[in-house]
mmCIF file of C-alpha atoms and ligand atoms in Angstrom:
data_model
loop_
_atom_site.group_PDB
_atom_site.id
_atom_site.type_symbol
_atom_site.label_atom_id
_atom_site.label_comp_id
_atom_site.label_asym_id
_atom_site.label_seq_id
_atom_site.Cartn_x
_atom_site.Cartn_y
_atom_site.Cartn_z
ATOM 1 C CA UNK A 422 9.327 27.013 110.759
ATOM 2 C CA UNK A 423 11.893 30.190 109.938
ATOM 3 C CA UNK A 424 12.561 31.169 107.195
ATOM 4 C CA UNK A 425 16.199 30.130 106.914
ATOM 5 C CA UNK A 426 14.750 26.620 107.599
ATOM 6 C CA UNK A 427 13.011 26.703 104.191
ATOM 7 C CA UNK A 428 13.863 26.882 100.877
ATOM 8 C CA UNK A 429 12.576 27.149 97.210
ATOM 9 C CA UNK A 430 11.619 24.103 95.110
ATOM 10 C CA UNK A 431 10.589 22.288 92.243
ATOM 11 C CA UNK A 432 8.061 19.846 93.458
ATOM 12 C CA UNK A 433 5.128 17.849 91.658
ATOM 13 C CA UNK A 434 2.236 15.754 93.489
ATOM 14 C CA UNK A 435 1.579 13.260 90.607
ATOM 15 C CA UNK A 436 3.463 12.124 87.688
ATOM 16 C CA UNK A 437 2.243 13.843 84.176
ATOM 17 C CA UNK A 438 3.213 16.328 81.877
ATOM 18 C CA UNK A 439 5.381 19.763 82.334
ATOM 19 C CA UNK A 440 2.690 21.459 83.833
ATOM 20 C CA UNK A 441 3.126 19.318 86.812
ATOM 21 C CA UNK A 442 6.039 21.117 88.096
ATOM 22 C CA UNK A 443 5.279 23.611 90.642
ATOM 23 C CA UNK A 444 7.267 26.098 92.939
ATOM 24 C CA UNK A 445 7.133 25.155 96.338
ATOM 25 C CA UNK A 446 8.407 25.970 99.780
ATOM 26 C CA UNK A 447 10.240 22.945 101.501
ATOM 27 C CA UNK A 448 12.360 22.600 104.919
ATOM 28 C CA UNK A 449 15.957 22.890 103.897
ATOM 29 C CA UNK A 450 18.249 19.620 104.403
ATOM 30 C CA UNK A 451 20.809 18.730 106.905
ATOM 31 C CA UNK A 452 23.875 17.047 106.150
ATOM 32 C CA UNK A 453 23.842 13.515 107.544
ATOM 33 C CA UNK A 454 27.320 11.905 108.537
ATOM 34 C CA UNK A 455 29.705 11.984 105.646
ATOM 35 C CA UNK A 456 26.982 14.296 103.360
ATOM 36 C CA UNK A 457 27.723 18.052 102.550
ATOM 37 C CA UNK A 458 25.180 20.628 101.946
ATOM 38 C CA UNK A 459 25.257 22.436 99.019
ATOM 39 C CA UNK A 460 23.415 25.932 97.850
ATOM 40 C CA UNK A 461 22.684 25.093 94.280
ATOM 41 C CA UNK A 462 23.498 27.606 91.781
ATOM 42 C CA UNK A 463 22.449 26.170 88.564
ATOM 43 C CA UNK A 464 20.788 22.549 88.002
ATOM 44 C CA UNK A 465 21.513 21.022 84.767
ATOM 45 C CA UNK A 466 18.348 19.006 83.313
ATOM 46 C CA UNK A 467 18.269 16.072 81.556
ATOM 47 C CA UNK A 468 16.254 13.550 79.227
ATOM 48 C CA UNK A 469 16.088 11.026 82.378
ATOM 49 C CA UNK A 470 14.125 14.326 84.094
ATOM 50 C CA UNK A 471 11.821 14.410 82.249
ATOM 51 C CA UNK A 472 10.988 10.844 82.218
ATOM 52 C CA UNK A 473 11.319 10.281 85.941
ATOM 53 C CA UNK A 474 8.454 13.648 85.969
ATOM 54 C CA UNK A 475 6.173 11.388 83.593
ATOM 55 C CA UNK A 476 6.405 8.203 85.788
ATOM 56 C CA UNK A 477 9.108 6.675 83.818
ATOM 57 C CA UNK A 478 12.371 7.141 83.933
ATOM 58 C CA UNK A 479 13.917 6.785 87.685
ATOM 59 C CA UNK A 480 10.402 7.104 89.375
ATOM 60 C CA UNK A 481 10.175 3.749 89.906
ATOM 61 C CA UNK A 482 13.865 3.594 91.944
ATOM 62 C CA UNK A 483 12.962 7.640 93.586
ATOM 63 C CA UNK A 484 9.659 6.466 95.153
ATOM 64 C CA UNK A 485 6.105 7.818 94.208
ATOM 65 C CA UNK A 486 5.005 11.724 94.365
ATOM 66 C CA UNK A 487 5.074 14.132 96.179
ATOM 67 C CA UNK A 488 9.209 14.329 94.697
ATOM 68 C CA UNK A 489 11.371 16.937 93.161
ATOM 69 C CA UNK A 490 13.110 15.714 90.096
ATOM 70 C CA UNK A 491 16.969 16.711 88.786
ATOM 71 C CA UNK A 492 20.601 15.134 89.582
ATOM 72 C CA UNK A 493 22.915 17.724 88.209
ATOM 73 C CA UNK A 494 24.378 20.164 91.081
ATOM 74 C CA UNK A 495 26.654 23.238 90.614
ATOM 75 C CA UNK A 496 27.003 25.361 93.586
ATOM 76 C CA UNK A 497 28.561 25.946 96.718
ATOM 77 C CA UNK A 498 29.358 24.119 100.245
ATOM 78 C CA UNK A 499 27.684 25.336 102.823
ATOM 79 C CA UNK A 500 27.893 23.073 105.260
ATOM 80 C CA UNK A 501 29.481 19.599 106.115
ATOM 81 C CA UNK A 502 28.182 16.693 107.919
ATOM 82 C CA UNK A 503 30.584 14.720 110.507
ATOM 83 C CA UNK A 504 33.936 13.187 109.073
ATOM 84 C CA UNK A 505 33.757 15.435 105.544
ATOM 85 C CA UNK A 506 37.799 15.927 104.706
ATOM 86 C CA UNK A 507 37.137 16.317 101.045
ATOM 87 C CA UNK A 508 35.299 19.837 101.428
ATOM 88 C CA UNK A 509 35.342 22.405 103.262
ATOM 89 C CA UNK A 510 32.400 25.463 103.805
ATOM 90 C CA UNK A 511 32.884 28.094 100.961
ATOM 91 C CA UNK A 512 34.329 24.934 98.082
ATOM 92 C CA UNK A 513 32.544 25.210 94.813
ATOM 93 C CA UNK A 514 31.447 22.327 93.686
ATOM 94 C CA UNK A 515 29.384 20.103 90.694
ATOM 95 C CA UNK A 516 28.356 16.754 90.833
ATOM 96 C CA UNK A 517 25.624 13.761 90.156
ATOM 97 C CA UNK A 518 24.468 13.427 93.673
ATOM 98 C CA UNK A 519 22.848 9.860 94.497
ATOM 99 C CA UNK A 520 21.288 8.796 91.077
ATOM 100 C CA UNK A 521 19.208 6.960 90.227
ATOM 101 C CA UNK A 522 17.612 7.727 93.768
ATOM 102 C CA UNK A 523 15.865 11.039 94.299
ATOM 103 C CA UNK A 524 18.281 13.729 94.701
ATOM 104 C CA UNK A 525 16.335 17.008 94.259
ATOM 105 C CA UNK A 526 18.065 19.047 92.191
ATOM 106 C CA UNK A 527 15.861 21.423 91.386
ATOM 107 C CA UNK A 528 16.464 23.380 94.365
ATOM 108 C CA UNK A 529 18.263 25.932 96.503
ATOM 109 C CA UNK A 530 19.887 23.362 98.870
ATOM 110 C CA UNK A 531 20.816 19.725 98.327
ATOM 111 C CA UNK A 532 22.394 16.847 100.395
ATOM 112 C CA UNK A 533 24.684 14.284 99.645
ATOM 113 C CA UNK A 534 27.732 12.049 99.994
ATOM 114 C CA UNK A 535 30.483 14.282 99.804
ATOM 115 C CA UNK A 536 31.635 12.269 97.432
ATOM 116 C CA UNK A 537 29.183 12.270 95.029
ATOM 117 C CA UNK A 538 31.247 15.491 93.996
ATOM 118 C CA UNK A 539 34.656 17.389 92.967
ATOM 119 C CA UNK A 540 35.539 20.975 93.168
ATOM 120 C CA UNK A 541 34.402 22.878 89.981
ATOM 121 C CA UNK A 542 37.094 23.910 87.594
ATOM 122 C CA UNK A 543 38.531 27.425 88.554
ATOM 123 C CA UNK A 544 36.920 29.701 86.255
ATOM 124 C CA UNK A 545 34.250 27.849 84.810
ATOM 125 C CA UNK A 546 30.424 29.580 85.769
ATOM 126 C CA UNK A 547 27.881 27.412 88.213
ATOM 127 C CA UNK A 548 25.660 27.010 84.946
ATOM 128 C CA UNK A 549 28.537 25.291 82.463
ATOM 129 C CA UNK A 550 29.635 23.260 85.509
ATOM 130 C CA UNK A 551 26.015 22.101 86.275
ATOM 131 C CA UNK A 552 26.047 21.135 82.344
ATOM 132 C CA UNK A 553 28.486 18.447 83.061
ATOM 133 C CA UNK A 554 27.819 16.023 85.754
ATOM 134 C CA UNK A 555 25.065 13.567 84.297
ATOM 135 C CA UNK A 556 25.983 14.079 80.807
ATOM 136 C CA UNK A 557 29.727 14.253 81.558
ATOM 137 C CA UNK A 558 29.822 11.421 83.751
ATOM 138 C CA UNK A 559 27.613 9.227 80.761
ATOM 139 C CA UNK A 560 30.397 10.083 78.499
ATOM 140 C CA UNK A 561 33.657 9.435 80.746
ATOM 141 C CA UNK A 562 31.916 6.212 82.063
ATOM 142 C CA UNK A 563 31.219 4.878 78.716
ATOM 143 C CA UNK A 564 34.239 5.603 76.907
ATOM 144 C CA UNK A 565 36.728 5.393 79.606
ATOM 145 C CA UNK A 566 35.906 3.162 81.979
ATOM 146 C CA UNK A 567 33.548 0.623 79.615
ATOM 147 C CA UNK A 568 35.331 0.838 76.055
ATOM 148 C CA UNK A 569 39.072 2.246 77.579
ATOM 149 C CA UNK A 570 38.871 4.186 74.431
ATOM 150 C CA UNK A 571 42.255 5.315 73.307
ATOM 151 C CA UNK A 572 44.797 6.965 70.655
ATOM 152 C CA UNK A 573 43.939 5.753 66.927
ATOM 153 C CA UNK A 574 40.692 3.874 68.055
ATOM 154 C CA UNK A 575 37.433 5.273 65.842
ATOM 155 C CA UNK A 576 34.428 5.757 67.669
ATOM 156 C CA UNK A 577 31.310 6.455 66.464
ATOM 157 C CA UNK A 578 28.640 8.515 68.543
ATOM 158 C CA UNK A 579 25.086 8.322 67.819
ATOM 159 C CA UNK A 580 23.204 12.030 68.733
ATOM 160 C CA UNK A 581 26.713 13.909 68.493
ATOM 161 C CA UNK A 582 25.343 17.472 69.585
ATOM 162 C CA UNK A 583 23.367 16.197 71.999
ATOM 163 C CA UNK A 584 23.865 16.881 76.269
ATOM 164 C CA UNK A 585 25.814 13.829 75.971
ATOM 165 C CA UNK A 586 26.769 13.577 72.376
ATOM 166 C CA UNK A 587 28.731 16.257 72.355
ATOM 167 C CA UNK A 588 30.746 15.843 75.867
ATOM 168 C CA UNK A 589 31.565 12.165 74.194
ATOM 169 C CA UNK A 590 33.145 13.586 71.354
ATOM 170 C CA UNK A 591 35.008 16.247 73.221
ATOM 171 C CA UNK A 592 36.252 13.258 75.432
ATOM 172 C CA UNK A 593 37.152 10.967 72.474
ATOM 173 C CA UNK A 594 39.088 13.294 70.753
ATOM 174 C CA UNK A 595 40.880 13.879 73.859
ATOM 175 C CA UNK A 596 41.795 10.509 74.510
ATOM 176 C CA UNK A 597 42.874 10.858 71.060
ATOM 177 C CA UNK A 598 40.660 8.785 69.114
ATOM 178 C CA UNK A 599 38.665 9.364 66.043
ATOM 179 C CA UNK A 600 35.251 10.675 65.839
ATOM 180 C CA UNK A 601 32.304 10.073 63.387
ATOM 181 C CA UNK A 602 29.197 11.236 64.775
ATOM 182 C CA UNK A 603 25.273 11.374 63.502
ATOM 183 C CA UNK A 604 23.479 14.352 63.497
ATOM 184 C CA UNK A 605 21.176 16.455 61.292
ATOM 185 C CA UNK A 606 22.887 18.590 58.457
ATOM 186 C CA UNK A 607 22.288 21.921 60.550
ATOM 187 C CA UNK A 608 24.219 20.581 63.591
ATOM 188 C CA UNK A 609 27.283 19.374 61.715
ATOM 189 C CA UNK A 610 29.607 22.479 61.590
ATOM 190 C CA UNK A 611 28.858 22.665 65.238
ATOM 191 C CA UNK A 612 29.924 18.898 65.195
ATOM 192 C CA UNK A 613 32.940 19.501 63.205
ATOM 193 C CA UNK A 614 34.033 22.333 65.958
ATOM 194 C CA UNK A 615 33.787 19.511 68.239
ATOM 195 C CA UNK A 616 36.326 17.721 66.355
ATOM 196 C CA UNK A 617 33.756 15.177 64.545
ATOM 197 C CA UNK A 618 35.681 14.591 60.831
ATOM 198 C CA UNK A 619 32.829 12.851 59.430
ATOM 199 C CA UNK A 620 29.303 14.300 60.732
ATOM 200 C CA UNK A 621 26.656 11.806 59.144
ATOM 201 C CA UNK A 622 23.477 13.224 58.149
ATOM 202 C CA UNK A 623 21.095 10.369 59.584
ATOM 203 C CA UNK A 624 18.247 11.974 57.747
ATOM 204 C CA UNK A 625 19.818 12.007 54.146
ATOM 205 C CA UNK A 626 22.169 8.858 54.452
ATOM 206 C CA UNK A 627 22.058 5.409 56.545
ATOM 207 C CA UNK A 628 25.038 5.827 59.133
ATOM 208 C CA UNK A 629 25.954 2.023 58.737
ATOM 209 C CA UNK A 630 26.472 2.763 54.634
ATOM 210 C CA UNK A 631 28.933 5.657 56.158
ATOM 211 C CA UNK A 632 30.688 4.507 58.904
ATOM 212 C CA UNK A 633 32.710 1.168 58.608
ATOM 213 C CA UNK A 634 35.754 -0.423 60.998
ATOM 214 C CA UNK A 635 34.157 1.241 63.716
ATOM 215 C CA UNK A 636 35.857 0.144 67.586
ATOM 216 C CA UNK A 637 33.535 1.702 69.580
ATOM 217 C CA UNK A 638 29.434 2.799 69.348
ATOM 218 C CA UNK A 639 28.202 5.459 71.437
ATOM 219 C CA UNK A 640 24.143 4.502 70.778
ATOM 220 C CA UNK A 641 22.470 8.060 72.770
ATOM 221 C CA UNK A 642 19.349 6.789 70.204
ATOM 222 C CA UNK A 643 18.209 4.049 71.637
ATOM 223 C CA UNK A 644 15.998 2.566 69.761
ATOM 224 C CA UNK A 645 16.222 -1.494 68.177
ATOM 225 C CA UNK A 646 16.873 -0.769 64.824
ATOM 226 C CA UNK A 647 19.850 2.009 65.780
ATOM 227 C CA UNK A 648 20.999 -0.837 67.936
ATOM 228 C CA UNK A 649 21.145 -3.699 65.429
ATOM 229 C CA UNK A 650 22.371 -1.564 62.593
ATOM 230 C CA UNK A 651 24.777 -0.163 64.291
ATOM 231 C CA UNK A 652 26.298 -3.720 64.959
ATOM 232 C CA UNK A 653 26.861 -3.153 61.032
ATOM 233 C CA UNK A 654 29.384 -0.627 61.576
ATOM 234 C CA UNK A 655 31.745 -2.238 64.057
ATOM 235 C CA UNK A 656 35.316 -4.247 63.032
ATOM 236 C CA UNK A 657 35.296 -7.823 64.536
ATOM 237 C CA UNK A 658 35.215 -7.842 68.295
ATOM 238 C CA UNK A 659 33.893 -3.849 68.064
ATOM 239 C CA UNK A 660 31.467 -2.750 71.045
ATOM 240 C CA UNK A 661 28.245 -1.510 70.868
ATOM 241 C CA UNK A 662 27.706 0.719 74.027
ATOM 242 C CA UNK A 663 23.585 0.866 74.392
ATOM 243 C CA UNK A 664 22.724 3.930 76.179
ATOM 244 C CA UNK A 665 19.136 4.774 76.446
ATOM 245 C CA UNK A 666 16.892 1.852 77.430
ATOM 246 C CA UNK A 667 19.644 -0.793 77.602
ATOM 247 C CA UNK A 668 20.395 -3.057 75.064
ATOM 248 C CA UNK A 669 17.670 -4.817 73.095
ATOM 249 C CA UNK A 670 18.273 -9.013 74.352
ATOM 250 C CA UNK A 671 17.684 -9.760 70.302
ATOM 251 C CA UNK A 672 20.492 -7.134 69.544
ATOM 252 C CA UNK A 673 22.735 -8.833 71.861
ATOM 253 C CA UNK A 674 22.200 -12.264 70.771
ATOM 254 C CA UNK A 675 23.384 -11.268 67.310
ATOM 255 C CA UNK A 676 26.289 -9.579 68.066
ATOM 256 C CA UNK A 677 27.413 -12.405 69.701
ATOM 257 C CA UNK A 678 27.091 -14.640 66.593
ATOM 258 C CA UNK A 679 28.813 -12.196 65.430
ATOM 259 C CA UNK A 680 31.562 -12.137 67.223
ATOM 260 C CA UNK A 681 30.908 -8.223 68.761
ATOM 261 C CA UNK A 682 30.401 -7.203 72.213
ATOM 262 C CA UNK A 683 27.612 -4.968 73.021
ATOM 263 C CA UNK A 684 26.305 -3.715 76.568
ATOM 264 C CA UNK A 685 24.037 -1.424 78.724
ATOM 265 C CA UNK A 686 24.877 1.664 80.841
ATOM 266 C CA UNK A 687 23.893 2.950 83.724
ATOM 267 C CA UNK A 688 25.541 6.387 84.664
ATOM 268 C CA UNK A 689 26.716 5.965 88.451
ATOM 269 C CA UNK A 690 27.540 9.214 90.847
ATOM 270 C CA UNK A 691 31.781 9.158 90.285
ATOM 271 C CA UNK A 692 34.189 11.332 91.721
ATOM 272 C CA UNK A 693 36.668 9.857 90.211
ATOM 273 C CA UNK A 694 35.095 10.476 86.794
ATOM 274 C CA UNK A 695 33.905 14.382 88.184
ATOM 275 C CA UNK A 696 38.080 14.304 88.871
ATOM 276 C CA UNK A 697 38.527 12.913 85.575
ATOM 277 C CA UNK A 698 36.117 15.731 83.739
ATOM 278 C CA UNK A 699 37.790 18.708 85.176
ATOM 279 C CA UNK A 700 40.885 17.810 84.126
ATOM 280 C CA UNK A 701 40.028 17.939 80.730
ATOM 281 C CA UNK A 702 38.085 21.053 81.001
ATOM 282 C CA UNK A 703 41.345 22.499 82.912
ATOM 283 C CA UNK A 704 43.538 21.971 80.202
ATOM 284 C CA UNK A 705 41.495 23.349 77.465
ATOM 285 C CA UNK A 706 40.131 19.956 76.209
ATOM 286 C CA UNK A 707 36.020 20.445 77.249
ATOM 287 C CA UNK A 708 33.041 22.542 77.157
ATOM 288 C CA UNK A 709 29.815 21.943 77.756
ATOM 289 C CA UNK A 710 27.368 23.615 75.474
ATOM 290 C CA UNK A 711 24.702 25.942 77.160
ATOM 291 C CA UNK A 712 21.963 26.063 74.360
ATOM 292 C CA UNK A 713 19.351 27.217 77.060
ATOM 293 C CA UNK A 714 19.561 28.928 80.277
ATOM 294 C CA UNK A 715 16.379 28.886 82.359
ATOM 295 C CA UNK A 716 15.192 30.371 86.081
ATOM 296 C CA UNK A 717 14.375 27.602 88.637
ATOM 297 C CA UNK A 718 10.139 29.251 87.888
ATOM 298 C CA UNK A 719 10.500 27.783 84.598
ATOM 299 C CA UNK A 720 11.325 24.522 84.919
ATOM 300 C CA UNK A 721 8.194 23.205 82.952
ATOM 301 C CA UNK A 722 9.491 25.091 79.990
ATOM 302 C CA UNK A 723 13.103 23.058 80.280
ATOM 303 C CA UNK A 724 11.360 20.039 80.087
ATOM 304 C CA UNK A 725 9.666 21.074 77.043
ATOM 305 C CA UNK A 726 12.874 21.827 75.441
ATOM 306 C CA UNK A 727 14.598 18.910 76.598
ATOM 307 C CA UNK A 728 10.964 16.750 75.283
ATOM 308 C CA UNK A 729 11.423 18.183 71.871
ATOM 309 C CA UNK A 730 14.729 16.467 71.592
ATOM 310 C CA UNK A 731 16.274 18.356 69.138
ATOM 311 C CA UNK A 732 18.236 20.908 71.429
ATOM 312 C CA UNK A 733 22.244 20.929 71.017
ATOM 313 C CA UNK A 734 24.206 20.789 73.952
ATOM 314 C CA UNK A 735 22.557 21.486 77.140
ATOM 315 C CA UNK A 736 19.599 23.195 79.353
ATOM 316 C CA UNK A 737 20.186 24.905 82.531
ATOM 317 C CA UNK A 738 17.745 26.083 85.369
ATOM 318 C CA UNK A 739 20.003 29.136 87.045
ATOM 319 C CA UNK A 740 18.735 29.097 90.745
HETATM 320 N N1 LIG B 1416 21.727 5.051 80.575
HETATM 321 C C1 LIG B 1416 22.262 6.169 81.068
HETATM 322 O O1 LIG B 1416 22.973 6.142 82.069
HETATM 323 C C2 LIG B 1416 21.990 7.486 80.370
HETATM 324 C C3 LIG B 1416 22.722 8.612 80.740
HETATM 325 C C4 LIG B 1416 22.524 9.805 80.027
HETATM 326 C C5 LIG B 1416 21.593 9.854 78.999
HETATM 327 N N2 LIG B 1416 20.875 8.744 78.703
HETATM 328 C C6 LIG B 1416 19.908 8.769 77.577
HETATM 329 O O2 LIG B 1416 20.663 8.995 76.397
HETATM 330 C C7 LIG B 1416 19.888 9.749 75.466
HETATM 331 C C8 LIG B 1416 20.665 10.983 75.044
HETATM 332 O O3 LIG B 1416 20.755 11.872 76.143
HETATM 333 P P1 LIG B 1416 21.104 13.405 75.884
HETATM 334 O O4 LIG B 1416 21.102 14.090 77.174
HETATM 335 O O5 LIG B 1416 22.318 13.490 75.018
HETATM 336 O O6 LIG B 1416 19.824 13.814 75.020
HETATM 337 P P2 LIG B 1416 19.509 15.178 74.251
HETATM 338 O O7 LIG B 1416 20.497 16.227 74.612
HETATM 339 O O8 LIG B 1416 18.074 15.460 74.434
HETATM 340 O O9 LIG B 1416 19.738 14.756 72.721
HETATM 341 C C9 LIG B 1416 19.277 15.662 71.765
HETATM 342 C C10 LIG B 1416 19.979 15.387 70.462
HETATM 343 O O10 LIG B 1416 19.584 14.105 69.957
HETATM 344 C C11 LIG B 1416 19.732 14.169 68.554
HETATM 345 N N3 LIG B 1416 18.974 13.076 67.935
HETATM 346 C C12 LIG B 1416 17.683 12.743 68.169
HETATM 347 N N4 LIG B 1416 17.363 11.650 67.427
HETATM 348 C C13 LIG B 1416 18.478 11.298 66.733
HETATM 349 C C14 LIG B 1416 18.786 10.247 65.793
HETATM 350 N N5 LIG B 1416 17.870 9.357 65.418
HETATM 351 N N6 LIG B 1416 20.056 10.180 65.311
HETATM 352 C C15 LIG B 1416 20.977 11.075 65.660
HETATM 353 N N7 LIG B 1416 20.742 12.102 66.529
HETATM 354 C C16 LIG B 1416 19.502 12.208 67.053
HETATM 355 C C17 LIG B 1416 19.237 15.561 68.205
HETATM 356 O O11 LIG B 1416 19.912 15.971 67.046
HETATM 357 P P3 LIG B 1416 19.058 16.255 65.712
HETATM 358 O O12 LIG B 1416 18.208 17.481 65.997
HETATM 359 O O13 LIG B 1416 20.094 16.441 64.686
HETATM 360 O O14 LIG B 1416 18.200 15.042 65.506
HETATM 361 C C18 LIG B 1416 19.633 16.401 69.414
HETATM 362 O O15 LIG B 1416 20.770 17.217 69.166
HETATM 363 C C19 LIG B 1416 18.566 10.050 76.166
HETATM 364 O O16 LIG B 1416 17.617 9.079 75.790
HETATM 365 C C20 LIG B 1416 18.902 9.892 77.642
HETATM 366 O O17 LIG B 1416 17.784 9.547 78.433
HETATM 367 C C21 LIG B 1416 21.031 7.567 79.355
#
């Protein structure tokens, strides 16, 4: 094979811990009908990752080892398959490419529907745009498209500063809503730069004590008991958005004697919502936190940072 055939990747043979990520050489992808090709500049990670590496996850929907883990693409066109008019060689671009199926992010070179993503903001770096898709997406899915979030509306968001915590708030505010948001007492001036008027202390005070009247819950926790007590904090016929996990079927029954609403997510690739994101970061409205920048080597390390979950904003592998 030549060399231009090949290309640098993150691949593991089993699932397990970090230290199953290795460097690897790999034949370089064609675009199929309607796919581009994209160099990857920067790969944004995520919790889901990190999971899918351990066997949970998306490995179950990606297919079994040998696979290369990540969904979140900044980079540039470098090719298009037959019938592409969105793109065009040379367009820089960010996006969520196929999730859940295996996508392969961690990589120089991906394929995908062209679709799958929108031109990057003029201006903004391959690494803050590759902070955005998953995370982005998770945000303008749940509180536009699920919750139609809008002006006066309080919304609460569970994990503020988190990847997606803190894109949700940016995107709240925006749509003019108000924002209470949980976080540890560290995090909150960063929270309160986000626009967050009431950080909550989760540690020192129970959020549902705080927070009361609430329209919308953005639950980035997960667990049952942040589930059910957040049901506390809603007005009548508030929603409860259940992020990680889905929604526990106990939770749901009660908020339906209670008269609430409460779902589960699934982020889906969007250009629409890709659309959607750059227009706010255009006009001054978003930014995606870059708490750690990483080389594609060290990929094992981002998952250990991602792991500990107590990072604010986001980690990057720069490729
Ligand atoms: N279903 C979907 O489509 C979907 C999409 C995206 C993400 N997710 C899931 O959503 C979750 C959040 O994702 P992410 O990327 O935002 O994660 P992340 O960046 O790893 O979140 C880290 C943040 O979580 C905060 N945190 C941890 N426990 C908390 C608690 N009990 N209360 C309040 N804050 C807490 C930490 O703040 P402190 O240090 O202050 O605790 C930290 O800043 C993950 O489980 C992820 O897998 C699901």
């Amino acid at each position: 094979m030549s060399e231009s055939a090949t290309m640098r990747t993150i691949t593991q043979d089993r699932y397990g811990p970090p230290e199953v990520l290795v460097e690897a050489e790999a034949p370089r992808p064609e675009p199929l009908p309607g796919e581009v090709l994209v160099r990857v500049h920067a790969a944004g990670v995520n919790p889901v990752d990190a999971g899918s590496r351990a066997g949970s996850g998306m490995a179950a929907v990606m297919g079994g080892p040998p696979l290369t883990v990540g969904w979140d693409v900044a980079g540039t066109v470098e090719a298009v398959g037959f019938g592409v008019s969105l793109f065009r060689e040379g367009d820089e671009v960010f996006g969520m490419p196929r999730f859940p199926h295996q996508a392969g992010a961690y990589a120089e070179y991906v394929t995908a529907p062209s679709r799958h993503f929108a031109r990057t903001p003029a201006g903004l770096t391959h690494v803050r745009a590759a902070a955005l898709p998953l995370a982005g997406l998770t945000a303008w899915q749940v509180l536009v498209d699920t919750a139609a979030v809008g002006p006066g509306q309080h919304v609460l968001v569970h994990a503020a500063a988190g990847g997606v915590g803190h894109l949700a708030v940016q995107i709240a505010r925006a749509r003019g809503a108000r924002v209470t948001g949980t976080a540890s007492a560290a995090k909150h001036d960063f929270l309160r730069r986000l626009g967050v008027e009431d950080p909550i202390d989760y540690h020192a005070v129970r959020f549902e004590d705080a927070a009361r009247g609430v329209d919308v819950v953005v639950d980035l926790v997960g667990t049952p008991d942040n589930q059910r007590r957040s049901l506390r904090t809603l007005r009548p016929g508030g929603l409860l958005v259940a992020v990680p996990g889905g929604l526990d079927p106990a939770v749901g029954e009660e908020a339906a004697e209670q008269g609430l609403r409460a779902t589960s997510f699934l982020v889906e690739p969007d250009h629409t919502g890709l659309a959607g994101l750059a227009a706010l970061v255009d006009a001054g409205r978003l930014t995606a936190e870059v708490a750690n920048v990483l080389p594609l080597a060290e990929a094992a390390e981002a998952h250990r940072l991602i792991e500990s979950r107590r990072t604010s904003g986001k980690v990057v592998l720069e490729i």
